[in-house]
Amino acid sequence: MRQKLVVGNWKMHGDRDLVNRLVEGIIDAAPLVGDAVEIGICPTYIHIEQAAKLLIAANVGIGLGAQNVYCEEKGAYTGEVAAPMLAQLGVSLVIVGHSERRELFAESDALIAAKFKAVQASNMIPILCIGESLEQREAKLTEQAVLEQLDAAISEIGIAAFHNAVIAYEPIWAIGTGKTASPEQAQEVHWLIRDHLAKQDAAVAAAVRIIYGGSVKSANAKDLFNQADIDGGLVGGASLEVNEFISICKSAD
Ligand code: PGA
């Protein structure tokens, strides 16, 4: 059985007060969410340490994540943050290849694969985001787009690396738009991804968690998470409100 995973991606939101309120609120409510669900939160880099202190003191098993990382271990890379630096703060999950990084910061498949490797080299778990644009969906190129992104990572990293990784299927047209993929649309792509992995390694395909992202909210979470190949969610906007986020987490139980 794959444990469900719900991760809050706070993106470039929050100040010190909001981070305190969110982390404390989630810590307080976490016991209401069953053990069948793993919870993670991804604040901005500069709020990670603040969140880490609160999470360590509370010790309720909420995973700390980062939204990005650089692929090199150290060096003259002004403005970047290395995987060992994140690991040292207690980060266990790192998002790589989010569509906002691919689109707004021109991240290539090769860079994303290198980041994935760097995350695992520091004993953290990469959450690899893949997903199609609206144009690709309308042109019936969803399968091709999603599997190309997945294959680009597999060819660099190898299928076995997915034993310790999470895949997030995030249709770009559903991110931050309020338009969610229907449970059937999402399930279809999750199944495609798992089936594609199974052709290369059945054990990896059975074990890897494939979470859905794109306008997940309490009103649609249960129907999404009930699908056979949807193992939880990567939640943006709705993770910035404690009750809403916790109710999404409960929907995965
Ligand atoms: P959203 O973002 O829930 O606000 O659509 C999801 C994501 O980008 O991970």
PDB file of C-alpha atoms and ligand atoms in Angstrom:
ATOM      1  CA  MET A   1       0.000   0.000   0.000  1.00  0.00           C
ATOM      2  CA  ARG A   2       1.348   3.402  -0.925  1.00  0.00           C
ATOM      3  CA  GLN A   3       1.025   5.931   1.883  1.00  0.00           C
ATOM      4  CA  LYS A   4      -0.848   9.021   0.719  1.00  0.00           C
ATOM      5  CA  LEU A   5       1.182  12.244   0.608  1.00  0.00           C
ATOM      6  CA  VAL A   6      -0.183  15.780   0.693  1.00  0.00           C
ATOM      7  CA  VAL A   7       2.365  18.562   0.246  1.00  0.00           C
ATOM      8  CA  GLY A   8       1.701  22.286   0.579  1.00  0.00           C
ATOM      9  CA  ASN A   9       3.654  24.387  -1.907  1.00  0.00           C
ATOM     10  CA  TRP A  10       3.580  27.899  -0.464  1.00  0.00           C
ATOM     11  CA  LYS A  11       5.353  29.377  -3.492  1.00  0.00           C
ATOM     12  CA  MET A  12       6.525  32.981  -2.953  1.00  0.00           C
ATOM     13  CA  HIS A  13       4.004  33.675  -0.191  1.00  0.00           C
ATOM     14  CA  GLY A  14       4.223  34.418   3.478  1.00  0.00           C
ATOM     15  CA  ASP A  15       6.099  36.556   5.946  1.00  0.00           C
ATOM     16  CA  ARG A  16       7.411  35.538   9.338  1.00  0.00           C
ATOM     17  CA  ASP A  17       4.000  35.992  10.986  1.00  0.00           C
ATOM     18  CA  LEU A  18       2.131  33.970   8.399  1.00  0.00           C
ATOM     19  CA  VAL A  19       4.738  31.198   8.539  1.00  0.00           C
ATOM     20  CA  ASN A  20       4.330  30.996  12.329  1.00  0.00           C
ATOM     21  CA  ARG A  21       0.562  30.908  12.051  1.00  0.00           C
ATOM     22  CA  LEU A  22       0.513  28.316   9.296  1.00  0.00           C
ATOM     23  CA  VAL A  23       3.067  25.972  10.832  1.00  0.00           C
ATOM     24  CA  GLU A  24       1.545  26.204  14.319  1.00  0.00           C
ATOM     25  CA  GLY A  25      -1.953  25.726  12.920  1.00  0.00           C
ATOM     26  CA  ILE A  26      -0.920  22.677  10.904  1.00  0.00           C
ATOM     27  CA  ILE A  27       0.960  21.206  13.880  1.00  0.00           C
ATOM     28  CA  ASP A  28      -2.122  21.639  16.095  1.00  0.00           C
ATOM     29  CA  ALA A  29      -4.457  20.064  13.563  1.00  0.00           C
ATOM     30  CA  ALA A  30      -2.126  17.311  12.330  1.00  0.00           C
ATOM     31  CA  PRO A  31      -3.337  14.742  14.897  1.00  0.00           C
ATOM     32  CA  LEU A  32      -6.800  14.974  13.278  1.00  0.00           C
ATOM     33  CA  VAL A  33      -5.305  13.583  10.080  1.00  0.00           C
ATOM     34  CA  GLY A  34      -4.886   9.801  10.132  1.00  0.00           C
ATOM     35  CA  ASP A  35      -1.544   7.999  10.024  1.00  0.00           C
ATOM     36  CA  ALA A  36      -2.379   6.847   6.530  1.00  0.00           C
ATOM     37  CA  VAL A  37      -1.472  10.332   5.303  1.00  0.00           C
ATOM     38  CA  GLU A  38       1.972  11.913   5.238  1.00  0.00           C
ATOM     39  CA  ILE A  39       1.939  15.720   5.292  1.00  0.00           C
ATOM     40  CA  GLY A  40       4.646  18.007   3.952  1.00  0.00           C
ATOM     41  CA  ILE A  41       5.061  21.779   3.685  1.00  0.00           C
ATOM     42  CA  CYS A  42       7.326  23.777   1.389  1.00  0.00           C
ATOM     43  CA  PRO A  43       7.939  27.351   2.575  1.00  0.00           C
ATOM     44  CA  THR A  44      10.304  29.712   0.768  1.00  0.00           C
ATOM     45  CA  TYR A  45      14.025  29.126   1.326  1.00  0.00           C
ATOM     46  CA  ILE A  46      14.303  31.901   3.877  1.00  0.00           C
ATOM     47  CA  HIS A  47      11.422  30.569   5.964  1.00  0.00           C
ATOM     48  CA  ILE A  48      12.652  26.975   6.046  1.00  0.00           C
ATOM     49  CA  GLU A  49      14.703  27.356   9.195  1.00  0.00           C
ATOM     50  CA  GLN A  50      11.854  29.107  11.031  1.00  0.00           C
ATOM     51  CA  ALA A  51       9.470  26.306  10.063  1.00  0.00           C
ATOM     52  CA  ALA A  52      12.088  23.676  10.948  1.00  0.00           C
ATOM     53  CA  LYS A  53      12.405  24.974  14.506  1.00  0.00           C
ATOM     54  CA  LEU A  54       8.660  24.772  15.064  1.00  0.00           C
ATOM     55  CA  LEU A  55       8.370  21.332  13.459  1.00  0.00           C
ATOM     56  CA  ILE A  56      11.292  19.881  15.401  1.00  0.00           C
ATOM     57  CA  ALA A  57       9.881  21.198  18.697  1.00  0.00           C
ATOM     58  CA  ALA A  58       6.441  19.729  17.927  1.00  0.00           C
ATOM     59  CA  ASN A  59       7.740  16.412  16.570  1.00  0.00           C
ATOM     60  CA  VAL A  60       4.463  15.426  14.913  1.00  0.00           C
ATOM     61  CA  GLY A  61       6.002  13.956  11.779  1.00  0.00           C
ATOM     62  CA  ILE A  62       5.250  16.714   9.287  1.00  0.00           C
ATOM     63  CA  GLY A  63       7.798  16.693   6.476  1.00  0.00           C
ATOM     64  CA  LEU A  64       9.704  19.837   5.639  1.00  0.00           C
ATOM     65  CA  GLY A  65      10.188  20.565   1.969  1.00  0.00           C
ATOM     66  CA  ALA A  66      11.897  23.046  -0.330  1.00  0.00           C
ATOM     67  CA  GLN A  67      10.464  24.393  -3.572  1.00  0.00           C
ATOM     68  CA  ASN A  68      13.726  24.311  -5.492  1.00  0.00           C
ATOM     69  CA  VAL A  69      17.443  23.571  -5.190  1.00  0.00           C
ATOM     70  CA  TYR A  70      20.568  23.976  -7.294  1.00  0.00           C
ATOM     71  CA  CYS A  71      22.325  20.947  -8.747  1.00  0.00           C
ATOM     72  CA  GLU A  72      25.896  21.753  -7.661  1.00  0.00           C
ATOM     73  CA  GLU A  73      27.129  20.989  -4.178  1.00  0.00           C
ATOM     74  CA  LYS A  74      28.956  24.284  -3.687  1.00  0.00           C
ATOM     75  CA  GLY A  75      30.716  26.998  -5.621  1.00  0.00           C
ATOM     76  CA  ALA A  76      30.353  30.348  -7.328  1.00  0.00           C
ATOM     77  CA  TYR A  77      26.622  30.215  -8.089  1.00  0.00           C
ATOM     78  CA  THR A  78      25.351  33.541  -6.808  1.00  0.00           C
ATOM     79  CA  GLY A  79      21.843  33.344  -5.441  1.00  0.00           C
ATOM     80  CA  GLU A  80      21.573  29.559  -5.462  1.00  0.00           C
ATOM     81  CA  VAL A  81      21.087  27.063  -2.628  1.00  0.00           C
ATOM     82  CA  ALA A  82      22.719  23.617  -2.550  1.00  0.00           C
ATOM     83  CA  ALA A  83      21.090  20.341  -1.533  1.00  0.00           C
ATOM     84  CA  PRO A  84      23.424  19.705   1.450  1.00  0.00           C
ATOM     85  CA  MET A  85      22.417  23.119   2.847  1.00  0.00           C
ATOM     86  CA  LEU A  86      18.761  22.114   2.741  1.00  0.00           C
ATOM     87  CA  ALA A  87      19.443  18.687   4.220  1.00  0.00           C
ATOM     88  CA  GLN A  88      21.289  20.288   7.108  1.00  0.00           C
ATOM     89  CA  LEU A  89      18.145  22.278   7.996  1.00  0.00           C
ATOM     90  CA  GLY A  90      16.062  19.118   8.193  1.00  0.00           C
ATOM     91  CA  VAL A  91      14.510  19.289   4.728  1.00  0.00           C
ATOM     92  CA  SER A  92      13.375  15.882   3.496  1.00  0.00           C
ATOM     93  CA  LEU A  93      11.389  16.712   0.333  1.00  0.00           C
ATOM     94  CA  VAL A  94      12.429  18.927  -2.572  1.00  0.00           C
ATOM     95  CA  ILE A  95      10.231  19.938  -5.511  1.00  0.00           C
ATOM     96  CA  VAL A  96      12.102  19.817  -8.830  1.00  0.00           C
ATOM     97  CA  GLY A  97      10.876  20.831 -12.244  1.00  0.00           C
ATOM     98  CA  HIS A  98       7.766  22.707 -11.163  1.00  0.00           C
ATOM     99  CA  SER A  99       6.135  24.159 -14.285  1.00  0.00           C
ATOM    100  CA  GLU A 100       6.717  27.670 -12.937  1.00  0.00           C
ATOM    101  CA  ARG A 101      10.467  26.897 -12.835  1.00  0.00           C
ATOM    102  CA  ARG A 102      10.339  25.355 -16.310  1.00  0.00           C
ATOM    103  CA  GLU A 103       8.379  28.277 -17.790  1.00  0.00           C
ATOM    104  CA  LEU A 104       9.438  31.399 -15.883  1.00  0.00           C
ATOM    105  CA  PHE A 105      13.043  30.407 -15.214  1.00  0.00           C
ATOM    106  CA  ALA A 106      13.663  28.391 -18.382  1.00  0.00           C
ATOM    107  CA  GLU A 107      14.725  25.243 -16.541  1.00  0.00           C
ATOM    108  CA  SER A 108      15.598  22.467 -18.959  1.00  0.00           C
ATOM    109  CA  ASP A 109      14.951  18.754 -18.563  1.00  0.00           C
ATOM    110  CA  ALA A 110      18.725  18.276 -18.163  1.00  0.00           C
ATOM    111  CA  LEU A 111      18.951  20.788 -15.312  1.00  0.00           C
ATOM    112  CA  ILE A 112      15.912  19.266 -13.629  1.00  0.00           C
ATOM    113  CA  ALA A 113      17.460  15.783 -13.846  1.00  0.00           C
ATOM    114  CA  ALA A 114      20.676  17.141 -12.316  1.00  0.00           C
ATOM    115  CA  LYS A 115      18.679  18.695  -9.476  1.00  0.00           C
ATOM    116  CA  PHE A 116      16.853  15.398  -8.926  1.00  0.00           C
ATOM    117  CA  LYS A 117      20.231  13.637  -8.584  1.00  0.00           C
ATOM    118  CA  ALA A 118      21.566  16.283  -6.207  1.00  0.00           C
ATOM    119  CA  VAL A 119      18.514  15.928  -3.958  1.00  0.00           C
ATOM    120  CA  GLN A 120      18.956  12.167  -3.689  1.00  0.00           C
ATOM    121  CA  ALA A 121      22.706  12.513  -3.149  1.00  0.00           C
ATOM    122  CA  SER A 122      21.828  14.454   0.010  1.00  0.00           C
ATOM    123  CA  ASN A 123      19.385  11.752   1.109  1.00  0.00           C
ATOM    124  CA  MET A 124      16.283  13.791   0.437  1.00  0.00           C
ATOM    125  CA  ILE A 125      13.309  12.880  -1.737  1.00  0.00           C
ATOM    126  CA  PRO A 126      12.730  14.709  -5.013  1.00  0.00           C
ATOM    127  CA  ILE A 127       9.175  15.509  -6.077  1.00  0.00           C
ATOM    128  CA  LEU A 128       9.472  15.596  -9.875  1.00  0.00           C
ATOM    129  CA  CYS A 129       6.734  17.706 -11.482  1.00  0.00           C
ATOM    130  CA  ILE A 130       5.536  16.910 -14.979  1.00  0.00           C
ATOM    131  CA  GLY A 131       2.491  18.117 -16.871  1.00  0.00           C
ATOM    132  CA  GLU A 132       1.094  19.316 -20.165  1.00  0.00           C
ATOM    133  CA  SER A 133       0.057  22.802 -21.280  1.00  0.00           C
ATOM    134  CA  LEU A 134      -3.459  23.671 -22.410  1.00  0.00           C
ATOM    135  CA  GLU A 135      -2.320  23.754 -26.052  1.00  0.00           C
ATOM    136  CA  GLN A 136      -0.831  20.286 -25.711  1.00  0.00           C
ATOM    137  CA  ARG A 137      -4.016  18.931 -24.123  1.00  0.00           C
ATOM    138  CA  GLU A 138      -6.180  20.476 -26.821  1.00  0.00           C
ATOM    139  CA  ALA A 139      -3.903  19.033 -29.499  1.00  0.00           C
ATOM    140  CA  LYS A 140      -4.250  15.595 -27.814  1.00  0.00           C
ATOM    141  CA  LEU A 141      -0.550  15.639 -26.961  1.00  0.00           C
ATOM    142  CA  THR A 142      -0.953  15.112 -23.205  1.00  0.00           C
ATOM    143  CA  GLU A 143       0.497  11.610 -23.158  1.00  0.00           C
ATOM    144  CA  GLN A 144       3.440  12.587 -25.349  1.00  0.00           C
ATOM    145  CA  ALA A 145       4.242  15.727 -23.321  1.00  0.00           C
ATOM    146  CA  VAL A 146       4.053  14.043 -19.937  1.00  0.00           C
ATOM    147  CA  LEU A 147       5.976  10.929 -20.910  1.00  0.00           C
ATOM    148  CA  GLU A 148       8.662  12.980 -22.666  1.00  0.00           C
ATOM    149  CA  GLN A 149       9.317  14.885 -19.449  1.00  0.00           C
ATOM    150  CA  LEU A 150       9.366  11.637 -17.498  1.00  0.00           C
ATOM    151  CA  ASP A 151      11.684   9.906 -19.986  1.00  0.00           C
ATOM    152  CA  ALA A 152      14.041  12.882 -19.975  1.00  0.00           C
ATOM    153  CA  ALA A 153      14.497  12.318 -16.243  1.00  0.00           C
ATOM    154  CA  ILE A 154      14.671   8.510 -16.450  1.00  0.00           C
ATOM    155  CA  SER A 155      17.316   8.569 -19.182  1.00  0.00           C
ATOM    156  CA  GLU A 156      19.584  10.752 -17.020  1.00  0.00           C
ATOM    157  CA  ILE A 157      18.871   9.234 -13.630  1.00  0.00           C
ATOM    158  CA  GLY A 158      17.797   5.671 -14.302  1.00  0.00           C
ATOM    159  CA  ILE A 159      14.536   4.007 -13.372  1.00  0.00           C
ATOM    160  CA  ALA A 160      15.846   2.641 -10.046  1.00  0.00           C
ATOM    161  CA  ALA A 161      16.186   6.182  -8.686  1.00  0.00           C
ATOM    162  CA  PHE A 162      12.395   6.353  -8.632  1.00  0.00           C
ATOM    163  CA  HIS A 163      12.376   3.989  -5.656  1.00  0.00           C
ATOM    164  CA  ASN A 164      13.097   7.112  -3.615  1.00  0.00           C
ATOM    165  CA  ALA A 165      11.155   9.739  -5.449  1.00  0.00           C
ATOM    166  CA  VAL A 166       7.681  11.173  -5.828  1.00  0.00           C
ATOM    167  CA  ILE A 167       6.136  12.218  -9.138  1.00  0.00           C
ATOM    168  CA  ALA A 168       3.676  15.103  -9.243  1.00  0.00           C
ATOM    169  CA  TYR A 169       1.386  15.224 -12.245  1.00  0.00           C
ATOM    170  CA  GLU A 170       0.443  18.866 -12.613  1.00  0.00           C
ATOM    171  CA  PRO A 171      -1.462  19.875 -15.749  1.00  0.00           C
ATOM    172  CA  ILE A 172      -0.262  23.433 -16.307  1.00  0.00           C
ATOM    173  CA  TRP A 173      -3.728  24.622 -17.271  1.00  0.00           C
ATOM    174  CA  ALA A 174      -5.005  23.622 -13.829  1.00  0.00           C
ATOM    175  CA  ILE A 175      -2.330  25.355 -11.742  1.00  0.00           C
ATOM    176  CA  GLY A 176      -3.610  28.410  -9.925  1.00  0.00           C
ATOM    177  CA  THR A 177      -6.496  28.735 -12.374  1.00  0.00           C
ATOM    178  CA  GLY A 178      -9.286  27.212 -10.324  1.00  0.00           C
ATOM    179  CA  LYS A 179      -9.745  24.678 -13.162  1.00  0.00           C
ATOM    180  CA  THR A 180      -9.059  21.226 -11.792  1.00  0.00           C
ATOM    181  CA  ALA A 181      -8.624  18.171 -13.932  1.00  0.00           C
ATOM    182  CA  SER A 182     -11.623  15.932 -13.356  1.00  0.00           C
ATOM    183  CA  PRO A 183     -10.818  12.854 -11.260  1.00  0.00           C
ATOM    184  CA  GLU A 184     -11.165  10.751 -14.429  1.00  0.00           C
ATOM    185  CA  GLN A 185      -8.846  13.011 -16.467  1.00  0.00           C
ATOM    186  CA  ALA A 186      -6.247  12.978 -13.705  1.00  0.00           C
ATOM    187  CA  GLN A 187      -6.540   9.228 -13.131  1.00  0.00           C
ATOM    188  CA  GLU A 188      -6.054   8.570 -16.835  1.00  0.00           C
ATOM    189  CA  VAL A 189      -2.692  10.381 -16.831  1.00  0.00           C
ATOM    190  CA  HIS A 190      -1.603   8.915 -13.490  1.00  0.00           C
ATOM    191  CA  TRP A 191      -2.285   5.463 -14.893  1.00  0.00           C
ATOM    192  CA  LEU A 192      -0.324   6.282 -18.059  1.00  0.00           C
ATOM    193  CA  ILE A 193       2.639   7.345 -15.951  1.00  0.00           C
ATOM    194  CA  ARG A 194       2.486   4.236 -13.772  1.00  0.00           C
ATOM    195  CA  ASP A 195       2.026   1.952 -16.769  1.00  0.00           C
ATOM    196  CA  HIS A 196       5.000   3.577 -18.495  1.00  0.00           C
ATOM    197  CA  LEU A 197       7.154   2.971 -15.409  1.00  0.00           C
ATOM    198  CA  ALA A 198       5.879  -0.603 -15.106  1.00  0.00           C
ATOM    199  CA  LYS A 199       7.238  -1.437 -18.544  1.00  0.00           C
ATOM    200  CA  GLN A 200      10.698  -0.674 -17.174  1.00  0.00           C
ATOM    201  CA  ASP A 201      10.436  -1.741 -13.544  1.00  0.00           C
ATOM    202  CA  ALA A 202       7.260  -3.238 -12.084  1.00  0.00           C
ATOM    203  CA  ALA A 203       8.379  -2.806  -8.479  1.00  0.00           C
ATOM    204  CA  VAL A 204       9.120   0.895  -8.945  1.00  0.00           C
ATOM    205  CA  ALA A 205       5.789   1.420 -10.690  1.00  0.00           C
ATOM    206  CA  ALA A 206       3.886  -0.264  -7.872  1.00  0.00           C
ATOM    207  CA  ALA A 207       5.669   1.644  -5.127  1.00  0.00           C
ATOM    208  CA  VAL A 208       6.193   5.155  -6.475  1.00  0.00           C
ATOM    209  CA  ARG A 209       3.774   7.787  -5.285  1.00  0.00           C
ATOM    210  CA  ILE A 210       2.208   9.865  -8.044  1.00  0.00           C
ATOM    211  CA  ILE A 211       0.479  12.895  -6.569  1.00  0.00           C
ATOM    212  CA  TYR A 212      -1.809  15.333  -8.377  1.00  0.00           C
ATOM    213  CA  GLY A 213      -1.422  19.111  -8.426  1.00  0.00           C
ATOM    214  CA  GLY A 214      -3.568  21.834  -9.948  1.00  0.00           C
ATOM    215  CA  SER A 215      -6.261  23.691  -8.018  1.00  0.00           C
ATOM    216  CA  VAL A 216      -6.725  20.975  -5.402  1.00  0.00           C
ATOM    217  CA  LYS A 217      -9.132  22.176  -2.725  1.00  0.00           C
ATOM    218  CA  SER A 218     -11.256  20.614  -0.007  1.00  0.00           C
ATOM    219  CA  ALA A 219     -14.228  20.475  -2.375  1.00  0.00           C
ATOM    220  CA  ASN A 220     -12.475  18.264  -4.963  1.00  0.00           C
ATOM    221  CA  ALA A 221      -9.721  16.507  -2.991  1.00  0.00           C
ATOM    222  CA  LYS A 222     -11.674  13.419  -1.949  1.00  0.00           C
ATOM    223  CA  ASP A 223     -12.797  12.512  -5.464  1.00  0.00           C
ATOM    224  CA  LEU A 224      -9.255  12.976  -6.775  1.00  0.00           C
ATOM    225  CA  PHE A 225      -7.568  11.033  -3.977  1.00  0.00           C
ATOM    226  CA  ASN A 226     -10.059   8.167  -4.329  1.00  0.00           C
ATOM    227  CA  GLN A 227      -8.707   7.349  -7.784  1.00  0.00           C
ATOM    228  CA  ALA A 228      -6.611   4.192  -7.947  1.00  0.00           C
ATOM    229  CA  ASP A 229      -3.380   5.819  -9.117  1.00  0.00           C
ATOM    230  CA  ILE A 230      -3.609   9.183  -7.317  1.00  0.00           C
ATOM    231  CA  ASP A 231      -1.538   9.009  -4.152  1.00  0.00           C
ATOM    232  CA  GLY A 232      -2.168  12.473  -2.759  1.00  0.00           C
ATOM    233  CA  GLY A 233      -1.694  16.055  -3.821  1.00  0.00           C
ATOM    234  CA  LEU A 234       0.675  18.951  -4.339  1.00  0.00           C
ATOM    235  CA  VAL A 235      -1.368  21.899  -3.153  1.00  0.00           C
ATOM    236  CA  GLY A 236      -0.583  25.549  -3.909  1.00  0.00           C
ATOM    237  CA  GLY A 237      -3.148  28.235  -3.115  1.00  0.00           C
ATOM    238  CA  ALA A 238      -5.294  26.105  -0.818  1.00  0.00           C
ATOM    239  CA  SER A 239      -2.295  25.243   1.386  1.00  0.00           C
ATOM    240  CA  LEU A 240      -2.057  28.844   2.621  1.00  0.00           C
ATOM    241  CA  GLU A 241      -5.127  28.442   4.804  1.00  0.00           C
ATOM    242  CA  VAL A 242      -4.844  25.998   7.709  1.00  0.00           C
ATOM    243  CA  ASN A 243      -8.424  24.686   7.786  1.00  0.00           C
ATOM    244  CA  GLU A 244      -8.575  24.243   4.053  1.00  0.00           C
ATOM    245  CA  PHE A 245      -5.206  22.482   3.925  1.00  0.00           C
ATOM    246  CA  ILE A 246      -6.030  20.171   6.823  1.00  0.00           C
ATOM    247  CA  SER A 247      -9.353  19.316   5.299  1.00  0.00           C
ATOM    248  CA  ILE A 248      -7.533  18.372   2.062  1.00  0.00           C
ATOM    249  CA  CYS A 249      -5.129  16.207   4.098  1.00  0.00           C
ATOM    250  CA  LYS A 250      -8.086  14.501   5.793  1.00  0.00           C
ATOM    251  CA  SER A 251      -9.590  13.756   2.381  1.00  0.00           C
ATOM    252  CA  ALA A 252      -6.594  11.534   1.673  1.00  0.00           C
ATOM    253  CA  ASP A 253      -7.290   9.367   4.723  1.00  0.00           C
TER     254      ASP A 253
HETATM  255  P1  PGA B   1      -2.446  25.397  -7.098  1.00  0.00           P
HETATM  256  O1  PGA B   1      -0.880  25.091  -7.316  1.00  0.00           O
HETATM  257  O2  PGA B   1      -2.946  24.387  -6.094  1.00  0.00           O
HETATM  258  O3  PGA B   1      -2.505  26.798  -6.588  1.00  0.00           O
HETATM  259  O4  PGA B   1      -3.110  25.224  -8.432  1.00  0.00           O
HETATM  260  C1  PGA B   1      -0.396  23.782  -7.365  1.00  0.00           C
HETATM  261  C2  PGA B   1       1.086  23.795  -7.651  1.00  0.00           C
HETATM  262  O5  PGA B   1       1.544  24.659  -8.408  1.00  0.00           O
HETATM  263  O6  PGA B   1       1.832  22.940  -7.131  1.00  0.00           O
END
